[in-house]
Amino acid sequence: MKEKIHLHLESIDFFIKSFDNKSITINSGLPGIIIFYFHLHEVTKETRHYDSAIHYLEILYDQLENDLPDSYLFSSGLAGIGWFFNYIRRFVEIENAFDTAEFDITFMEVAKNELKRKNYEFISGFSGILLYILSKENTDIQLLQTFVDDVHEDIFKLEDPISFFEQKDTRHEFPSINFGVSHGMYGFVAVLNKLFARQINPKKCEAILRLIINFTFKHKKDFITNGSFFPNRIGKTINQSNHNRLAWCYGDLGILTVLYTTSFLLKDIVLQKEVTTMLIHTTHRKDMEVLMMNDVWLCHGTSGAAHIFQRLYITTQIDDFKFAANYWYSKTLQQLDRGTPQIKSNHTQIGSYARKDVTGFLLGYAGLGLSLLSKLQTTTLDWDEMLLMS
């Protein structure tokens, strides 16, 4: 498997370089590509990969000088870029121009505005901003403490506190509660875990965590009958599928991986045992059609499941997770060997790869490459904080 991974990493290098991606956003643009090349250099020790990382970093700087984003959110703007600069300091000496007290105040003002809208999600809500603030070397604890106070007050002043998490969007006529990591409650839970670990208003963090955990388990389904434990959403007129994704963004794998961390931090042995048992059950879900595993990308594809199971094995040393990781890595490599429809569709008439939307992190080659590197580089997986998995 390792030899085949190395071959596909070479192909991914080619695919990325075949398109001139100049996007500055963390999930689809240059930041994910740069992180991939720094880690590829760590594994291969080949100078050309380090040079590629620096090359794309220079392009990113040029793009930021010419077109600074007007968003402060994680996926679309400065929170994601700021997190990226803080992360790559382990590889190269750089300054984060957004790491100032003035910017911190602005970031938190934006977070408070999102709080007023009850926009708690990770990708484009206040949770992503909090992740960036927490990644700073000199985190302003007071700003975070005040924010946790505000969140706690806004939640528990409601007659039904869980109603804080109700969302309304264009797809659903009535408000509903999203359980996912990417856009739902469990992205917020992952950030609360980090706040609790830093002892930032731990009692209030735990109160919110317990509220969400209790609500989650109230809606736990029978695994044998339904094929999964938790719904994607709860709300009026929403019909639940018996089979949900096995993915980072939605479904049991993302939810339970975040909950495992929660149980560890809360020192809740009962919860930890239950979550571990449920995670082991997820290792038996292997029908790619039922699981909607129709691509190789991190967000909801085979490489995402492979990486998360790999992380779970490293954390727990439970063999079920090792076997599941190997299974999904093998499925990823099989798709790459024969060329998935998503990859084939990227070919132009002259045979080069030319779609920027699949060269980045969440739904692209950079994220795929990082997942493959996780199989080779098992001690430095913390890039997946971009997924709230670490």
XYZ file of C-alpha atoms in Angstrom:
390
model
C 0.000 0.000 0.000
C 2.793 2.451 0.851
C 4.384 2.108 -2.587
C 1.050 2.774 -4.282
C 0.451 5.802 -2.040
C 3.804 7.254 -3.088
C 2.869 6.789 -6.756
C -0.431 8.588 -6.297
C 1.242 11.387 -4.333
C 3.389 11.993 -7.404
C 0.227 12.168 -9.508
C -1.394 14.574 -7.055
C 1.673 16.820 -7.306
C 1.150 16.857 -11.077
C -2.585 17.474 -10.826
C -2.162 20.473 -8.517
C 0.533 22.050 -10.670
C -1.555 21.641 -13.816
C -3.944 24.366 -12.674
C -3.074 27.897 -11.658
C -5.078 28.045 -8.436
C -4.940 31.546 -7.006
C -7.816 31.282 -4.554
C -6.901 32.464 -1.063
C -9.622 30.617 0.867
C -8.524 27.829 3.161
C -10.771 25.052 1.874
C -10.504 25.495 -1.873
C -7.391 27.559 -2.386
C -3.684 27.975 -1.788
C -3.509 27.431 2.009
C -4.459 23.747 1.762
C -2.054 23.250 -1.135
C 0.813 24.824 0.812
C 0.173 22.648 3.878
C 0.126 19.574 1.630
C 3.531 20.405 0.147
C 5.119 21.097 3.531
C 3.980 17.683 4.792
C 4.941 15.998 1.524
C 8.447 17.382 2.017
C 8.507 16.029 5.578
C 7.750 12.532 4.305
C 9.850 12.438 1.130
C 12.669 14.801 2.208
C 12.696 16.053 -1.401
C 13.645 19.711 -1.640
C 11.405 20.259 -4.671
C 8.315 19.811 -2.509
C 9.504 22.370 0.031
C 10.231 24.701 -2.888
C 6.677 24.146 -4.137
C 5.292 25.126 -0.734
C 7.325 28.348 -0.745
C 6.332 29.051 -4.359
C 2.627 28.821 -3.558
C 3.140 30.802 -0.347
C 4.610 33.657 -2.387
C 1.602 33.532 -4.717
C -0.691 33.686 -1.688
C 1.087 36.784 -0.373
C 0.735 38.450 -3.791
C -2.958 37.623 -3.900
C -3.540 39.003 -0.404
C -1.809 42.249 -1.298
C -4.017 42.658 -4.338
C -7.348 41.390 -3.053
C -7.791 41.079 0.710
C -11.059 39.239 1.473
C -13.873 41.203 3.090
C -14.979 38.187 5.146
C -13.727 37.317 8.621
C -15.211 33.807 8.583
C -13.189 30.590 8.450
C -13.992 29.074 5.094
C -14.378 32.273 3.101
C -12.053 34.721 4.773
C -9.498 35.911 7.253
C -10.132 33.457 10.122
C -9.108 30.553 7.906
C -6.136 32.449 6.493
C -5.041 33.504 9.987
C -5.268 29.910 11.228
C -3.185 28.828 8.220
C -0.405 31.333 8.951
C -0.269 30.227 12.571
C -0.088 26.579 11.534
C 2.751 26.840 9.006
C 5.063 28.608 11.449
C 6.344 25.127 12.287
C 7.757 24.906 8.750
C 8.852 28.440 7.914
C 9.478 31.716 9.740
C 6.666 34.068 8.820
C 4.571 36.768 10.398
C 0.800 36.694 10.600
C -0.251 40.223 9.693
C -3.705 39.553 11.160
C -2.307 38.626 14.579
C -2.793 41.979 16.290
C -4.913 43.195 19.183
C -6.881 45.403 16.782
C -7.701 42.506 14.503
C -8.658 40.357 17.511
C -11.245 42.910 18.566
C -12.656 43.020 15.040
C -12.756 39.220 14.801
C -14.682 39.025 18.060
C -17.063 41.789 16.974
C -17.852 39.736 13.871
C -18.281 36.634 16.058
C -20.742 38.541 18.270
C -22.702 39.614 15.204
C -22.894 35.969 14.117
C -23.988 35.067 17.657
C -26.891 37.515 17.359
C -27.930 35.569 14.259
C -27.428 32.269 16.143
C -24.957 31.371 13.402
C -22.858 28.941 15.417
C -21.553 26.790 12.570
C -17.887 26.133 11.863
C -17.413 26.759 8.160
C -19.207 30.106 7.982
C -20.225 31.026 11.512
C -18.691 32.103 14.814
C -17.155 28.691 15.650
C -14.606 29.090 12.867
C -13.589 32.500 14.195
C -13.132 31.047 17.679
C -10.913 28.311 16.243
C -8.609 30.951 14.773
C -8.441 32.964 18.013
C -7.618 29.769 19.923
C -4.762 28.985 17.514
C -2.874 32.153 18.400
C 0.211 32.035 20.610
C -1.024 35.034 22.587
C -4.710 34.315 22.792
C -6.769 37.060 24.425
C -8.408 34.931 27.116
C -10.626 37.759 28.295
C -12.223 38.150 24.870
C -12.985 34.429 24.763
C -14.310 34.357 28.324
C -16.683 37.210 27.543
C -17.850 35.454 24.398
C -18.549 32.197 26.262
C -20.535 34.239 28.810
C -22.615 35.693 25.980
C -23.221 32.327 24.293
C -24.193 30.692 27.573
C -26.599 33.524 28.398
C -28.193 33.481 24.945
C -28.749 29.724 25.125
C -30.032 29.337 28.669
C -32.271 32.392 28.722
C -34.521 30.572 26.249
C -37.521 28.640 27.505
C -36.170 25.675 25.537
C -32.379 26.154 25.431
C -31.854 23.628 22.614
C -33.981 25.848 20.349
C -30.928 28.128 20.095
C -29.581 25.623 17.566
C -32.584 25.722 15.252
C -31.706 26.922 11.767
C -33.834 27.825 8.799
C -32.482 27.599 5.270
C -33.706 27.530 1.699
C -34.039 23.739 1.690
C -36.236 23.391 4.773
C -39.553 25.166 5.235
C -39.413 24.956 9.024
C -36.489 25.509 11.445
C -34.453 22.383 12.150
C -31.364 21.361 14.089
C -28.309 20.276 12.142
C -26.146 17.607 13.820
C -23.171 17.858 11.448
C -19.595 19.008 12.046
C -19.302 21.243 8.993
C -22.505 23.266 9.368
C -24.131 21.969 12.543
C -23.950 21.561 16.296
C -20.924 19.304 16.359
C -18.628 21.878 14.825
C -19.571 24.072 17.777
C -19.039 21.130 20.169
C -15.514 20.650 18.804
C -14.696 24.295 19.513
C -16.295 24.076 22.970
C -13.965 21.128 23.598
C -11.014 23.401 22.884
C -12.347 26.160 25.114
C -12.944 23.662 27.918
C -9.444 22.186 27.497
C -7.995 25.691 27.893
C -10.156 26.183 31.018
C -11.949 29.153 29.492
C -15.215 29.319 31.471
C -15.161 25.522 31.855
C -18.402 25.290 33.862
C -20.358 27.189 31.255
C -18.708 25.226 28.441
C -19.663 21.974 30.166
C -23.246 23.135 30.661
C -23.596 23.740 26.923
C -21.863 20.453 26.107
C -24.182 18.489 28.404
C -27.220 20.171 26.838
C -26.132 19.096 23.352
C -25.082 15.586 24.442
C -28.421 14.959 26.163
C -30.322 16.180 23.114
C -28.173 14.059 20.812
C -28.742 10.832 22.732
C -32.451 11.568 22.982
C -32.463 11.115 19.210
C -30.199 8.074 19.064
C -31.553 5.394 16.714
C -31.254 1.622 16.771
C -28.172 0.807 14.715
C -29.321 -2.648 13.615
C -32.647 -1.352 12.309
C -31.453 1.945 10.857
C -27.842 1.293 9.905
C -26.667 4.424 11.721
C -27.033 6.072 15.118
C -27.878 9.707 14.544
C -29.900 11.752 12.044
C -28.458 14.537 9.951
C -31.186 16.908 11.085
C -34.136 17.014 13.435
C -37.120 19.160 12.551
C -40.733 19.329 11.501
C -41.547 17.535 8.204
C -37.944 16.262 7.810
C -37.990 12.633 6.722
C -34.967 10.756 8.001
C -33.107 8.320 5.796
C -32.364 4.942 7.371
C -28.796 5.207 6.096
C -26.745 8.358 6.613
C -23.277 9.187 5.381
C -20.143 7.847 7.013
C -18.329 11.141 6.686
C -16.674 14.093 8.336
C -19.305 16.645 7.361
C -22.467 14.729 8.305
C -23.226 11.466 10.027
C -21.998 9.264 12.838
C -18.262 9.300 12.126
C -17.779 13.050 12.530
C -20.229 13.347 15.419
C -18.798 10.438 17.385
C -15.169 11.419 16.836
C -15.899 14.859 18.307
C -17.895 13.232 21.127
C -14.983 10.925 21.935
C -12.835 13.994 22.617
C -15.644 15.503 24.690
C -15.921 12.373 26.850
C -12.170 12.355 27.423
C -12.076 16.032 28.429
C -15.088 15.701 30.732
C -13.569 12.530 32.213
C -16.910 10.881 31.568
C -15.993 7.177 31.490
C -19.560 6.026 30.822
C -19.887 8.336 27.824
C -16.424 7.382 26.571
C -17.242 3.662 26.644
C -20.567 4.196 24.881
C -19.049 6.405 22.185
C -16.184 3.945 21.632
C -18.654 1.082 21.195
C -20.665 3.128 18.720
C -17.532 4.059 16.779
C -16.593 0.382 16.538
C -20.044 -0.277 15.074
C -19.320 2.299 12.357
C -16.315 0.249 11.219
C -18.761 -2.364 9.899
C -20.452 0.076 7.526
C -18.822 -0.654 4.167
C -21.482 -0.342 1.456
C -20.235 2.623 -0.563
C -23.561 3.175 -2.313
C -25.560 3.200 0.927
C -22.960 5.452 2.544
C -23.001 7.798 -0.477
C -19.227 7.389 -0.782
C -19.168 8.612 -4.359
C -15.811 10.363 -4.371
C -12.325 10.245 -2.848
C -12.269 13.657 -1.177
C -11.968 14.516 2.521
C -15.374 16.073 3.127
C -17.561 13.031 2.505
C -15.424 10.627 0.517
C -13.280 7.586 1.117
C -10.093 9.461 2.037
C -11.960 11.380 4.757
C -13.215 8.183 6.379
C -9.753 6.617 6.038
C -8.046 9.538 7.755
C -10.531 9.745 10.637
C -10.282 6.011 11.340
C -6.487 6.311 11.149
C -6.613 9.085 13.750
C -8.930 7.011 15.957
C -6.540 4.066 15.795
C -3.552 6.220 16.737
C -5.542 7.679 19.635
C -7.034 4.448 20.989
C -4.882 1.586 19.599
C -8.127 -0.306 18.935
C -7.562 -2.687 16.033
C -11.073 -2.209 14.609
C -10.095 1.328 13.663
C -6.848 0.187 12.035
C -8.744 -2.325 9.891
C -11.355 0.297 8.953
C -8.649 2.821 8.041
C -6.914 0.254 5.842
C -10.220 -0.643 4.199
C -11.023 2.952 3.267
C -7.460 3.664 2.178
C -7.664 0.640 -0.115
C -10.994 1.874 -1.522
C -9.439 5.292 -2.116
C -6.482 3.776 -3.952
C -8.771 1.540 -6.025
C -10.729 4.582 -7.188
C -7.533 6.435 -8.000
C -6.182 3.418 -9.916
C -9.176 3.313 -12.230
C -9.931 7.040 -12.178
C -13.103 8.196 -10.455
C -15.656 10.142 -12.529
C -14.713 13.284 -10.611
C -11.072 12.886 -11.556
C -11.781 11.894 -15.162
C -14.008 14.934 -15.637
C -11.063 17.207 -14.838
C -9.275 16.273 -18.038
C -9.383 18.846 -20.784
C -9.222 17.827 -24.430
C -5.436 17.966 -24.315
C -5.275 15.767 -21.246
C -4.194 18.261 -18.588
C -5.967 18.810 -15.290
C -7.701 22.152 -15.149
C -10.258 22.658 -12.396
C -9.247 24.805 -9.465
C -12.176 23.571 -7.366
C -10.549 20.164 -7.023
C -6.990 21.229 -6.273
C -7.713 22.533 -2.778
C -8.281 20.979 0.642
C -11.827 19.968 1.470
C -12.943 18.724 -1.941
C -9.663 18.413 -3.766
C -6.250 16.954 -4.337
C -4.470 18.768 -1.488
C -6.801 17.247 1.118
C -6.676 13.862 -0.589
C -2.887 14.026 -0.503
C -2.846 14.924 3.178
C -5.086 11.952 3.949
C -2.732 9.626 2.065
C 0.210 11.130 3.932
C -1.542 10.262 7.207
C -0.947 6.624 6.385
C 2.779 7.308 6.030
C 3.248 10.072 8.639
C 1.351 8.943 11.707
C 2.855 11.354 14.254
C 1.902 14.717 12.727
C -1.779 14.646 11.868
C -2.639 17.969 13.460
C -3.309 19.592 10.081
C -6.774 18.067 10.550
C -7.628 20.835 12.997
C -8.927 22.311 9.728
C -11.592 19.602 10.124
C -11.884 20.055 13.907
C -10.552 16.512 14.336
C -7.606 17.595 16.494
